[in-house]
PDB file of C-alpha atoms in Angstrom:
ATOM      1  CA  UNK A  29      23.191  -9.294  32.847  1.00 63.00           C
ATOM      2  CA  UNK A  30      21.355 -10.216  36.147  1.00 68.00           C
ATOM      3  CA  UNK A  31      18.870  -7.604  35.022  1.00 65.00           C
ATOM      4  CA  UNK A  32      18.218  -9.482  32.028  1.00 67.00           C
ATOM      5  CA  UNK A  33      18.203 -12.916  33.015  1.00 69.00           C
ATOM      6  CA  UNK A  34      15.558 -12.234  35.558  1.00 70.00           C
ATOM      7  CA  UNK A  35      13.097 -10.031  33.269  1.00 66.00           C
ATOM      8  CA  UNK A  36      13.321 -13.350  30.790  1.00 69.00           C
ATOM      9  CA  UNK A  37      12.641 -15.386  33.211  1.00 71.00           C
ATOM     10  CA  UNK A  38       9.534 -13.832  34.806  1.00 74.00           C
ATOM     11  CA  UNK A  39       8.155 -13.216  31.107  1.00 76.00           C
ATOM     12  CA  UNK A  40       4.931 -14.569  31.080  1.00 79.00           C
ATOM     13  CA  UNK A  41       2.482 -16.073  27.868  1.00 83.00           C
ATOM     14  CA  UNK A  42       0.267 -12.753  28.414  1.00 84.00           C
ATOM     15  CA  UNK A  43       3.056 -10.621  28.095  1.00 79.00           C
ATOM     16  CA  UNK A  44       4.177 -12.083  24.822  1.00 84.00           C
ATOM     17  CA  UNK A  45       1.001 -11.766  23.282  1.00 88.00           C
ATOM     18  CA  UNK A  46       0.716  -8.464  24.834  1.00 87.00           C
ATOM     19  CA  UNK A  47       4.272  -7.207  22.727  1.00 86.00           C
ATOM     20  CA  UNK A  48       2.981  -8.971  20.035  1.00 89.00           C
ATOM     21  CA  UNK A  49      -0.007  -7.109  19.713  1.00 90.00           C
ATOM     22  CA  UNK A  50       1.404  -3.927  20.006  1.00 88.00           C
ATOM     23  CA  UNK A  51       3.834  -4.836  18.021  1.00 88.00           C
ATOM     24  CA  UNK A  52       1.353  -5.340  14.970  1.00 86.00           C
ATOM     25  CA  UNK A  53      -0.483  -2.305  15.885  1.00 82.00           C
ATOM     26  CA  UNK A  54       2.422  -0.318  15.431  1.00 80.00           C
ATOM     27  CA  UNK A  55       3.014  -2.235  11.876  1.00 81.00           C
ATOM     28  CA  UNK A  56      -0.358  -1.846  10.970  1.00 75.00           C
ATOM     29  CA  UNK A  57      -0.407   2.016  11.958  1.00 72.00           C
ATOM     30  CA  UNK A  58       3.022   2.386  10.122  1.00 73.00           C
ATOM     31  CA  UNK A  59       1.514   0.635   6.724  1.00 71.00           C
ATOM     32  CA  UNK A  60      -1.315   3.047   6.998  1.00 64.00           C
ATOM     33  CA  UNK A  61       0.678   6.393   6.775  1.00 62.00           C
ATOM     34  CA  UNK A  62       3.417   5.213   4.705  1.00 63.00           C
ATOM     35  CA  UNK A  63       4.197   7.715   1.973  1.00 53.00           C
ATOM     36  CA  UNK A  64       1.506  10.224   2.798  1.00 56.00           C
ATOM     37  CA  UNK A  65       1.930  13.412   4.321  1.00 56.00           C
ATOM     38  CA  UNK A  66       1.053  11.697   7.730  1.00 61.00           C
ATOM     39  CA  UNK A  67       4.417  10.172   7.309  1.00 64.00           C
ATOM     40  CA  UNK A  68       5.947  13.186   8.131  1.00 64.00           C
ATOM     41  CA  UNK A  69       3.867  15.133  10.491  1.00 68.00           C
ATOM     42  CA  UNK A  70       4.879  11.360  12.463  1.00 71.00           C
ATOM     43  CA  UNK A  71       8.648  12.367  12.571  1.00 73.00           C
ATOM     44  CA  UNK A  72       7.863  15.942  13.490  1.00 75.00           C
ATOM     45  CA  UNK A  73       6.030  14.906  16.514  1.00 77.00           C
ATOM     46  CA  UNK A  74       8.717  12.370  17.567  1.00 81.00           C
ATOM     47  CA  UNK A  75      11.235  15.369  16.986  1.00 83.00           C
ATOM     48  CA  UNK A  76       8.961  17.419  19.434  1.00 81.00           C
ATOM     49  CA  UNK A  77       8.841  14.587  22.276  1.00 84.00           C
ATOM     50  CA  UNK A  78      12.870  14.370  21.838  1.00 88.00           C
ATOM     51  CA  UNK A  79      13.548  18.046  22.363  1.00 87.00           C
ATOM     52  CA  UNK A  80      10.937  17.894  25.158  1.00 85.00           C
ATOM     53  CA  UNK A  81      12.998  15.405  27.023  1.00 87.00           C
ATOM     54  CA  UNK A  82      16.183  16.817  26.274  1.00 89.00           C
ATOM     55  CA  UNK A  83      15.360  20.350  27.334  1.00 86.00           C
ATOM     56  CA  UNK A  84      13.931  18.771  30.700  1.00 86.00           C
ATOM     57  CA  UNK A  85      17.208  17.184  31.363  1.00 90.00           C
ATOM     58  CA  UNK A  86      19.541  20.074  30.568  1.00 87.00           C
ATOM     59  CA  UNK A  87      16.696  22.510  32.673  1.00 84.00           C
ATOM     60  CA  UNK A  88      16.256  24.624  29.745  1.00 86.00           C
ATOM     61  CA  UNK A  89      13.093  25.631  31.701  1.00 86.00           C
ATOM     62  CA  UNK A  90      11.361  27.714  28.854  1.00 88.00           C
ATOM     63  CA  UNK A  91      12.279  25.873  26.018  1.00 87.00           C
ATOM     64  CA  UNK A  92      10.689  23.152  27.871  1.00 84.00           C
ATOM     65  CA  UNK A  93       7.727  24.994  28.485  1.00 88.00           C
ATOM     66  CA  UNK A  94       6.926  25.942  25.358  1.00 87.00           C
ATOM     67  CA  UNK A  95       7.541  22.347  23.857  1.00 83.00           C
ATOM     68  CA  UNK A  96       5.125  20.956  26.593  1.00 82.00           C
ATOM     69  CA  UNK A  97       2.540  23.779  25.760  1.00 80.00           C
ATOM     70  CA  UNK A  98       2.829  23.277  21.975  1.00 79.00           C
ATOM     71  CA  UNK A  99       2.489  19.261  22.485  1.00 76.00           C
ATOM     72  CA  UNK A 100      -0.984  19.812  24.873  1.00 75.00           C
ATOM     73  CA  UNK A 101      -2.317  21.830  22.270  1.00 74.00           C
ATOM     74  CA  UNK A 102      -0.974  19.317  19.480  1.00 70.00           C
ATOM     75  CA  UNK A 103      -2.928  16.469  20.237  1.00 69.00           C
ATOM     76  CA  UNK A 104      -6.234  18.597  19.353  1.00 73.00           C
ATOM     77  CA  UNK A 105      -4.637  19.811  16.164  1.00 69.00           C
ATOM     78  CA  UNK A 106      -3.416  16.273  15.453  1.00 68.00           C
ATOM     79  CA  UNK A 107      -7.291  15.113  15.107  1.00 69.00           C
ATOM     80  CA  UNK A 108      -7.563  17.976  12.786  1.00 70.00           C
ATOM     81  CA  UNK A 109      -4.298  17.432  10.569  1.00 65.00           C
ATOM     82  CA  UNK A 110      -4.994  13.542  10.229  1.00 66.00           C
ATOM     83  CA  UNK A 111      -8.407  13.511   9.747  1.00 68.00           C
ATOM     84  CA  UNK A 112      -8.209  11.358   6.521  1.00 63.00           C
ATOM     85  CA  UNK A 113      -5.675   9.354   8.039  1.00 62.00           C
ATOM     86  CA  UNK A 114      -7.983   8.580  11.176  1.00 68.00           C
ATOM     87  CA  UNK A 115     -10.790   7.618   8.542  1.00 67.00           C
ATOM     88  CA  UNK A 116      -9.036   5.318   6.642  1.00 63.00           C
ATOM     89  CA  UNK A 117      -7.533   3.404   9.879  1.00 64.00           C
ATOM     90  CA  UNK A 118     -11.252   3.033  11.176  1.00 67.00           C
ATOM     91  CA  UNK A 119     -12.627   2.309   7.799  1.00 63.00           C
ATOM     92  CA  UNK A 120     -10.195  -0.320   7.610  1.00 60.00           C
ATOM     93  CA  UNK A 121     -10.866  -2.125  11.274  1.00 63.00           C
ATOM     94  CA  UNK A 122     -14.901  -1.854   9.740  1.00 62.00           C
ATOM     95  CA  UNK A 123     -13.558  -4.002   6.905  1.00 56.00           C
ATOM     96  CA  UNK A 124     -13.291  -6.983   8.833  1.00 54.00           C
ATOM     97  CA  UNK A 125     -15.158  -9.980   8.196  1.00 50.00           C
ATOM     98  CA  UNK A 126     -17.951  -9.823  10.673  1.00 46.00           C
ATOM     99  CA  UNK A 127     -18.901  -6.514   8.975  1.00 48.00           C
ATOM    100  CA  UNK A 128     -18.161  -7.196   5.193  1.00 48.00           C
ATOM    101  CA  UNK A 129     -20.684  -7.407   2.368  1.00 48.00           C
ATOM    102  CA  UNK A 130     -20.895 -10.392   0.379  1.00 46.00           C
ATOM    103  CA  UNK A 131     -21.388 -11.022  -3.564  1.00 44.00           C
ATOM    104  CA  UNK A 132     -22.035 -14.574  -3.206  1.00 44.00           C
ATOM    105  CA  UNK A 133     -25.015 -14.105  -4.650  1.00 53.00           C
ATOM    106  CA  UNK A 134     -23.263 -13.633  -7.920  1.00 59.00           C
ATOM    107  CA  UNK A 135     -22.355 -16.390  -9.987  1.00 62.00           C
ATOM    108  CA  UNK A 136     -19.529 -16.924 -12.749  1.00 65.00           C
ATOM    109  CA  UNK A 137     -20.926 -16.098 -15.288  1.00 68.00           C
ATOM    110  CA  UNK A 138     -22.893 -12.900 -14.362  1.00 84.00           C
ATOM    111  CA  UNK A 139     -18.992 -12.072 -13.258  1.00 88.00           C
ATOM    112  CA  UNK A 140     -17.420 -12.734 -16.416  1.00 90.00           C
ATOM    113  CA  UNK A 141     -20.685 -10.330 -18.032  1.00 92.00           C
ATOM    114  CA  UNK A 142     -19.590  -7.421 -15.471  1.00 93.00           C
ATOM    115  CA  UNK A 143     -16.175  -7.414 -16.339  1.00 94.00           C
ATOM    116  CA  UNK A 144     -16.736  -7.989 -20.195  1.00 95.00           C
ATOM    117  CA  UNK A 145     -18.809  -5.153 -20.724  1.00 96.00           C
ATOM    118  CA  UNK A 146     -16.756  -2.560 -18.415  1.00 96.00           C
ATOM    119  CA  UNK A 147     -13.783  -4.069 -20.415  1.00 97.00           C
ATOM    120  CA  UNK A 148     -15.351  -3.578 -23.906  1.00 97.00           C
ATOM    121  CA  UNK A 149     -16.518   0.063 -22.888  1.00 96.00           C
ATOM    122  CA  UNK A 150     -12.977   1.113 -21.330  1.00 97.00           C
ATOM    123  CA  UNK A 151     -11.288  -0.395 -24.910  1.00 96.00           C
ATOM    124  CA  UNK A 152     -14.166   1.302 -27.460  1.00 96.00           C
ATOM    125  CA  UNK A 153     -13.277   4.868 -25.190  1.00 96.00           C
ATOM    126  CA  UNK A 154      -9.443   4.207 -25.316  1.00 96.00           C
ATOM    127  CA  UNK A 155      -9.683   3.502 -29.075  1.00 95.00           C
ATOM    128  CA  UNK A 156     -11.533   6.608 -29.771  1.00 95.00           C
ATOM    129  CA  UNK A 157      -9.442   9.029 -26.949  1.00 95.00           C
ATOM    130  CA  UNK A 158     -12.776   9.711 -24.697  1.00 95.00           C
ATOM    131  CA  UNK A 159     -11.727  10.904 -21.402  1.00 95.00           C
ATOM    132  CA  UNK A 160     -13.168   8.794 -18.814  1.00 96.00           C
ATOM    133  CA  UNK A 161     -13.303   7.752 -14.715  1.00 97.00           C
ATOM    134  CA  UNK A 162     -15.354   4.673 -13.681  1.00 97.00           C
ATOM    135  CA  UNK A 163     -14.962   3.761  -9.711  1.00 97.00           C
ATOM    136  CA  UNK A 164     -15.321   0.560  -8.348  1.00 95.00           C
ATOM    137  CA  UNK A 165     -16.801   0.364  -5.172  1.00 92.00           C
ATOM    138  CA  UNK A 166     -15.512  -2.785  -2.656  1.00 87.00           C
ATOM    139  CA  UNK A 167     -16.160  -2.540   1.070  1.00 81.00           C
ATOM    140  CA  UNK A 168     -16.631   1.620   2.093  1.00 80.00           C
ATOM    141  CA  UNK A 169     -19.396   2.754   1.275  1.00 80.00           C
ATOM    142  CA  UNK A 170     -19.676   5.766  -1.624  1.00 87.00           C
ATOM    143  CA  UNK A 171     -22.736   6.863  -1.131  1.00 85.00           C
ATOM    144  CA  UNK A 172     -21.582  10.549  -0.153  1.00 85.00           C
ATOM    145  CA  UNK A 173     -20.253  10.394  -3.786  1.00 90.00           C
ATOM    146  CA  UNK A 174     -23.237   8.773  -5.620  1.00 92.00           C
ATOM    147  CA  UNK A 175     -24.938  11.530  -4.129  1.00 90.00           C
ATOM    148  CA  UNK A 176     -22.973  14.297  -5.929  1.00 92.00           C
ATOM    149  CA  UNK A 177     -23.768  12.822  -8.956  1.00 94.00           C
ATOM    150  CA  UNK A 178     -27.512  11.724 -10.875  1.00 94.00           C
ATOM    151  CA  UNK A 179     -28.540   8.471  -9.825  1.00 93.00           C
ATOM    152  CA  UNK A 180     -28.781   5.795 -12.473  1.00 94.00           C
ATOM    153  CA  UNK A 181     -29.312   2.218 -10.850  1.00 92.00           C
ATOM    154  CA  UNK A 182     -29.049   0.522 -14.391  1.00 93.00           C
ATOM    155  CA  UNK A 183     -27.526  -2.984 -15.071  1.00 93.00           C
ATOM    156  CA  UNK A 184     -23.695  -2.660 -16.484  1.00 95.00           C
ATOM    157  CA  UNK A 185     -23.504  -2.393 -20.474  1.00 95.00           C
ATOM    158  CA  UNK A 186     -20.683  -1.201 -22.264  1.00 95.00           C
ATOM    159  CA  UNK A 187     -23.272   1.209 -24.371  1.00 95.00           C
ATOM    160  CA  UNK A 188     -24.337   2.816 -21.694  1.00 95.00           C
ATOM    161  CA  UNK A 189     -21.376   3.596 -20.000  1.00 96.00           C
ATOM    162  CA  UNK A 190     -19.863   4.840 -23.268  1.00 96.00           C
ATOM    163  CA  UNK A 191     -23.099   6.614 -23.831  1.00 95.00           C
ATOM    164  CA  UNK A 192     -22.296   8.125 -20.290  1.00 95.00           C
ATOM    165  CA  UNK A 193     -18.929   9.716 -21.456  1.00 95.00           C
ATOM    166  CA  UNK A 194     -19.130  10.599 -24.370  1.00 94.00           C
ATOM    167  CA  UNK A 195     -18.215  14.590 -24.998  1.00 92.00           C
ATOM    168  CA  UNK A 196     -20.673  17.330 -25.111  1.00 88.00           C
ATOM    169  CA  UNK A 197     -22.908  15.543 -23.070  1.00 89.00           C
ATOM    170  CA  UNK A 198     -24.418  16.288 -18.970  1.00 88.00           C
ATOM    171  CA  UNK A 199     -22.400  13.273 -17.447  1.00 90.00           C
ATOM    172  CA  UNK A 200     -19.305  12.696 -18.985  1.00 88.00           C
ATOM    173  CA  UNK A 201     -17.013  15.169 -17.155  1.00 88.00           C
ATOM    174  CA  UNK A 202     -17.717  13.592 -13.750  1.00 91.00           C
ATOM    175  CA  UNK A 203     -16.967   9.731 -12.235  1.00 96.00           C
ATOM    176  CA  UNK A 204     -18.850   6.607 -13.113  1.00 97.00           C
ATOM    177  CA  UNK A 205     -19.843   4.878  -9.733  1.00 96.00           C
ATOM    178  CA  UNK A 206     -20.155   1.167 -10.006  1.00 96.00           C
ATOM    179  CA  UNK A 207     -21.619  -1.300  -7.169  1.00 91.00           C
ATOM    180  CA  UNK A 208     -21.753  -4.820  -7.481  1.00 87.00           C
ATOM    181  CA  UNK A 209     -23.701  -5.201 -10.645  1.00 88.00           C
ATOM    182  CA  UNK A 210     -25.329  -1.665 -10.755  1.00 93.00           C
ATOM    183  CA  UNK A 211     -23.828   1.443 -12.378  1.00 95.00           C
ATOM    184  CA  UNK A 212     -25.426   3.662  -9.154  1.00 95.00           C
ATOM    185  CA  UNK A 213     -24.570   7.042 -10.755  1.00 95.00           C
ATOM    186  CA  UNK A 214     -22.413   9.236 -13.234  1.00 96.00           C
ATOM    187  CA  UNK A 215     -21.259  12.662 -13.190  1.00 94.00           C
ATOM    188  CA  UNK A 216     -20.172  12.338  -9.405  1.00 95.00           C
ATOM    189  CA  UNK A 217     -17.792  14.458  -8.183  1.00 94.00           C
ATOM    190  CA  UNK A 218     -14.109  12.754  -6.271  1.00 94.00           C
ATOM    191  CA  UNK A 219     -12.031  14.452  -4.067  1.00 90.00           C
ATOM    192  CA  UNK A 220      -8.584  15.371  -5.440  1.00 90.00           C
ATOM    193  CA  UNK A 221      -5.373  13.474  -4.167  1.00 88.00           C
ATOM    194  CA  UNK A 222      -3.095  16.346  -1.451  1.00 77.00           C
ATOM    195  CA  UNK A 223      -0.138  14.293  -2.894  1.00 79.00           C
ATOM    196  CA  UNK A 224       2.057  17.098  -4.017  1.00 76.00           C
ATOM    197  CA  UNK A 225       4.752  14.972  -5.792  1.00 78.00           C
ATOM    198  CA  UNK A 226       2.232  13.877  -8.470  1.00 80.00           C
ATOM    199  CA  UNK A 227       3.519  13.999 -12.221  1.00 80.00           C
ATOM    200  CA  UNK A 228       2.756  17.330 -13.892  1.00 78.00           C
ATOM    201  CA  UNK A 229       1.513  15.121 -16.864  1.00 79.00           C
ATOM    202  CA  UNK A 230      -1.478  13.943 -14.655  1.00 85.00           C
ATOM    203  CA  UNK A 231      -4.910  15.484 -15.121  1.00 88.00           C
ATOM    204  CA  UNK A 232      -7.601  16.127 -13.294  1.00 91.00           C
ATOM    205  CA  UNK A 233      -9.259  12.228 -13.906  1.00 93.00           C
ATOM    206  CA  UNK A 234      -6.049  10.745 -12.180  1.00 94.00           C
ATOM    207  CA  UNK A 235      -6.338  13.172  -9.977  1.00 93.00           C
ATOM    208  CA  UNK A 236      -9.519  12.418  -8.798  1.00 94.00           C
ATOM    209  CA  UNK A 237      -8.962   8.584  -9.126  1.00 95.00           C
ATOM    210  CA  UNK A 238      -6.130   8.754  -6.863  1.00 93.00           C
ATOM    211  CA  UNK A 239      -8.128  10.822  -4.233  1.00 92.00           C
ATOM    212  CA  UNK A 240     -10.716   8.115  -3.974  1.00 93.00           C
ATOM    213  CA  UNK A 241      -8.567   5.654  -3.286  1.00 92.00           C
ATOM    214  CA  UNK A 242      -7.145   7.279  -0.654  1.00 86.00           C
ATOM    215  CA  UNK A 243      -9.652   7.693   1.412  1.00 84.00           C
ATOM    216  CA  UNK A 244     -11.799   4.506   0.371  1.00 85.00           C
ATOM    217  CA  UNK A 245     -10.728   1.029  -0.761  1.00 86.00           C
ATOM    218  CA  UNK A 246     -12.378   1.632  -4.252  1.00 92.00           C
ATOM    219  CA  UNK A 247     -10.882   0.825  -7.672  1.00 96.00           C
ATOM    220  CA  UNK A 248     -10.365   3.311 -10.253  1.00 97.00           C
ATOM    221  CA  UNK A 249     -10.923   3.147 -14.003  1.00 97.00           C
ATOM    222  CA  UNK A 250      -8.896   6.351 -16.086  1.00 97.00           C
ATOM    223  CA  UNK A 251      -9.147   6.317 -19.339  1.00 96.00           C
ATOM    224  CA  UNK A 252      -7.047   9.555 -20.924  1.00 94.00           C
ATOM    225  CA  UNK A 253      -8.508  12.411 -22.986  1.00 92.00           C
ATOM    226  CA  UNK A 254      -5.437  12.981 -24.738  1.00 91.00           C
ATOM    227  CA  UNK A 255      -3.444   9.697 -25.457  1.00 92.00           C
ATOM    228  CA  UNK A 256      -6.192   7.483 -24.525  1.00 94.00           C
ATOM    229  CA  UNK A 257      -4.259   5.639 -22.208  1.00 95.00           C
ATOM    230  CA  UNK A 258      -5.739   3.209 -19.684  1.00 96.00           C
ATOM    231  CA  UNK A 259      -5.034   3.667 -16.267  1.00 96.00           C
ATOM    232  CA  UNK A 260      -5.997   1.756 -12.918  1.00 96.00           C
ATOM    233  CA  UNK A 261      -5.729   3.530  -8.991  1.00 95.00           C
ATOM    234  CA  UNK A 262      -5.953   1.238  -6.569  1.00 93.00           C
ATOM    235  CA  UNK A 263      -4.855   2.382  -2.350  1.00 88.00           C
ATOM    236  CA  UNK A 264      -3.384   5.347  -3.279  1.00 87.00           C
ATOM    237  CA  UNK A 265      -1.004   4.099  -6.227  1.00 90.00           C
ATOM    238  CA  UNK A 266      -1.385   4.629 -10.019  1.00 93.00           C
ATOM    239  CA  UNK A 267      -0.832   1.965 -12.382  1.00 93.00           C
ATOM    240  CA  UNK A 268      -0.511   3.246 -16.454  1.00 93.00           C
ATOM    241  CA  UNK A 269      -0.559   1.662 -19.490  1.00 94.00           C
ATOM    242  CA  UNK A 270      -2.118  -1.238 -19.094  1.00 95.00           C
ATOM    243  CA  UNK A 271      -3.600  -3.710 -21.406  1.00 94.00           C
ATOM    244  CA  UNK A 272      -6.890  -5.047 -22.263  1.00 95.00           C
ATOM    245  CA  UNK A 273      -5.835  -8.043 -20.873  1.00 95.00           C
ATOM    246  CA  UNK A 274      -4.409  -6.908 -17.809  1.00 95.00           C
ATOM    247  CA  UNK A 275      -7.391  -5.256 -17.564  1.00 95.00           C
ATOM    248  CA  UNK A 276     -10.024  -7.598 -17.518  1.00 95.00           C
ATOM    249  CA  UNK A 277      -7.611  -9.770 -14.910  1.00 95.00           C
ATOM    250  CA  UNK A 278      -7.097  -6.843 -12.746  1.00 94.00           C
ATOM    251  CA  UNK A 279     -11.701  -6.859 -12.676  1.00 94.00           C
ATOM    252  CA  UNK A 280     -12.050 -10.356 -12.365  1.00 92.00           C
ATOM    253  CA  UNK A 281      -9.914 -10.764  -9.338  1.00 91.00           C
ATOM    254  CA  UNK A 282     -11.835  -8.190  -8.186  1.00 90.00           C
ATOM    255  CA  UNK A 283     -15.146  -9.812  -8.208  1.00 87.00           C
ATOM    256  CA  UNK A 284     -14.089 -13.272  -7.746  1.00 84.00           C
ATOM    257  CA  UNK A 285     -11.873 -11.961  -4.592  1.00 77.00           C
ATOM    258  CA  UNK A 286     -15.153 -10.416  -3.248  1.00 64.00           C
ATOM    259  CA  UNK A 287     -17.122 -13.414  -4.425  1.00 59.00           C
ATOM    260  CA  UNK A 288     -15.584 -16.102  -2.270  1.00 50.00           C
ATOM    261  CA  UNK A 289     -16.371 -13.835   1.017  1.00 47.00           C
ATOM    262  CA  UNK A 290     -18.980 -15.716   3.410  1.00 44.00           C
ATOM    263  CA  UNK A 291     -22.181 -13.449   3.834  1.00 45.00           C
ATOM    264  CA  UNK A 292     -22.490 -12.046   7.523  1.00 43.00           C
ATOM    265  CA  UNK A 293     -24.704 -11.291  10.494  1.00 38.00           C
ATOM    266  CA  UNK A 294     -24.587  -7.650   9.371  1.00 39.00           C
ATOM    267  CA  UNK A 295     -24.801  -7.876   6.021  1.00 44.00           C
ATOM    268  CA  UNK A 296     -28.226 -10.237   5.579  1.00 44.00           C
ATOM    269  CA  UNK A 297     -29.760  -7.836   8.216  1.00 38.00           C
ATOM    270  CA  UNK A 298     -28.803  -4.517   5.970  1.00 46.00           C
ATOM    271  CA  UNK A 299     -29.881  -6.298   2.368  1.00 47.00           C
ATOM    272  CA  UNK A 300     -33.565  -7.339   4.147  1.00 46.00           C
ATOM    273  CA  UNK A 301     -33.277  -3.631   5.284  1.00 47.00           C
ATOM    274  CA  UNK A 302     -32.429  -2.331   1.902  1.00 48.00           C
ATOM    275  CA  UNK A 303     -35.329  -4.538   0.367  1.00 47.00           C
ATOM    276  CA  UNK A 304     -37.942  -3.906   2.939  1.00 46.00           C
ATOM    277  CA  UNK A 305     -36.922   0.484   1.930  1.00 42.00           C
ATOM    278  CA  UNK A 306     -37.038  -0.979  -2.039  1.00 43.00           C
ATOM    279  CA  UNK A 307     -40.610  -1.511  -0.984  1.00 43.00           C
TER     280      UNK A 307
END
């Protein structure tokens, strides 16, 4: 009890805030390899660092050595392993304010256009069961995927991207990349989710949506091939069946959530850049 008393009573402010910031780091970490396969490589290496202790108190001295071994070589094959998991925790400390991108420049009523012809053009493909994959971007950067794809830079019309999917033609088995205002290219090609407990149902489309999402903060537009069901992925998680309605709420929060974000430092410097290359 002595023990105690005097450890509270020499805690300082600084250590506080020290605990408290690792404290969130920890939550933060946690929230970013929650139900993905990270989760569990995460247990496995705790499960390593317990046996490693325990065999060094009971002097089991070769089961400790080859625990020790296997842990130094671990920490290079972790890198490897959670490569997508290390990219989304850095991608997300880039998404802080000082770095973001800003659509300020945007007003109401261009955002109500945006989402009501990406609406109309998901409903007219649902209606007539066209397969389809549009992707949102927000904050990461897709140019890696754009590039997979051919380059379109149009304005946003429903005709075009229905144009863009429709069967039989060079785009419409690949992804729909959409930036701000601009539809930047079609017929891109996503990465496919590694989650293995994924309905049997799904197709390649949800796949695909659901592997973009992982490993950017993008939105996903599925429409099915099949049933012409309309689905959204957004971080990882599918969401079917939704309504025109829920729909065009789902966009416009979207826009209007990336809207209200002050323009940076960063990001006037890389739009005079992108002008001054326009040029």
């Amino acid at each position: 009890m002595e023990f105690l008393k005097e450890l509270f009573l020499n805690i300082r402010i600084r250590d506080i805030i020290d605990i408290g910031i690792v404290a969130f780091a920890f939550y933060k970490i946690f929230m970013l390899i929650r139900e993905t396969r990270a989760e569990q490589l995460v247990k496995g290496i705790i499960v390593l660092l317990i046996g490693t202790k325990v065999s060094e108190w009971l002097e089991l001295f070769a089961t400790n050595w080859i625990l020790e071994k296997t842990m130094t070589v671990g920490v290079i094959a972790l890198l490897i392993v959670f490569q997508p998991e290390l990219r989304r925790a850095l991608e997300y400390i880039g998404r802080t304010k000082f770095f973001t991108k800003s659509l300020i420049e945007i007003e109401d009523e261009d955002i109500d256009h945006i989402v009501e012809e990406i609406v109309e053009a998901v409903a007219s493909l649902s209606r007539q069961k066209i397969g389809a994959l549009i992707v949102i971007e927000r904050e990461t950067g897709l140019n890696e995927v754009t590039e997979t794809g051919t380059k379109i830079n149009g304005k946003i019309s429903s005709g075009l991207l229905i144009n863009i999917f429709i069967p039989n033609t060079p785009l419409h088995d690949g992804a729909v990349i959409i930036k701000d205002s601009t539809i930047k290219a079609a017929g891109c090609f996503l990465p496919l989710t590694e989650n293995m407990n994924l309905s049997k149902d799904l197709g390649t489309r949800h796949r695909a949506a659901l592997g973009i999402t992982e490993r950017s903060d993008s939105l996903a537009i599925i429409v099915s091939e099949e049933t012409g069901v309309i689905s959204i992925a957004d971080n990882g998680k599918l969401s079917r069946y939704l309504d025109i309605k829920t729909l065009r709420q789902i966009l416009k929060e979207l826009y209007m959530s990336k809207k209200v974000l002050k323009p940076t430092l960063f990001s006037k410097w890389r739009k005079k850049d992108e002008e001054s290359q326009g040029q």
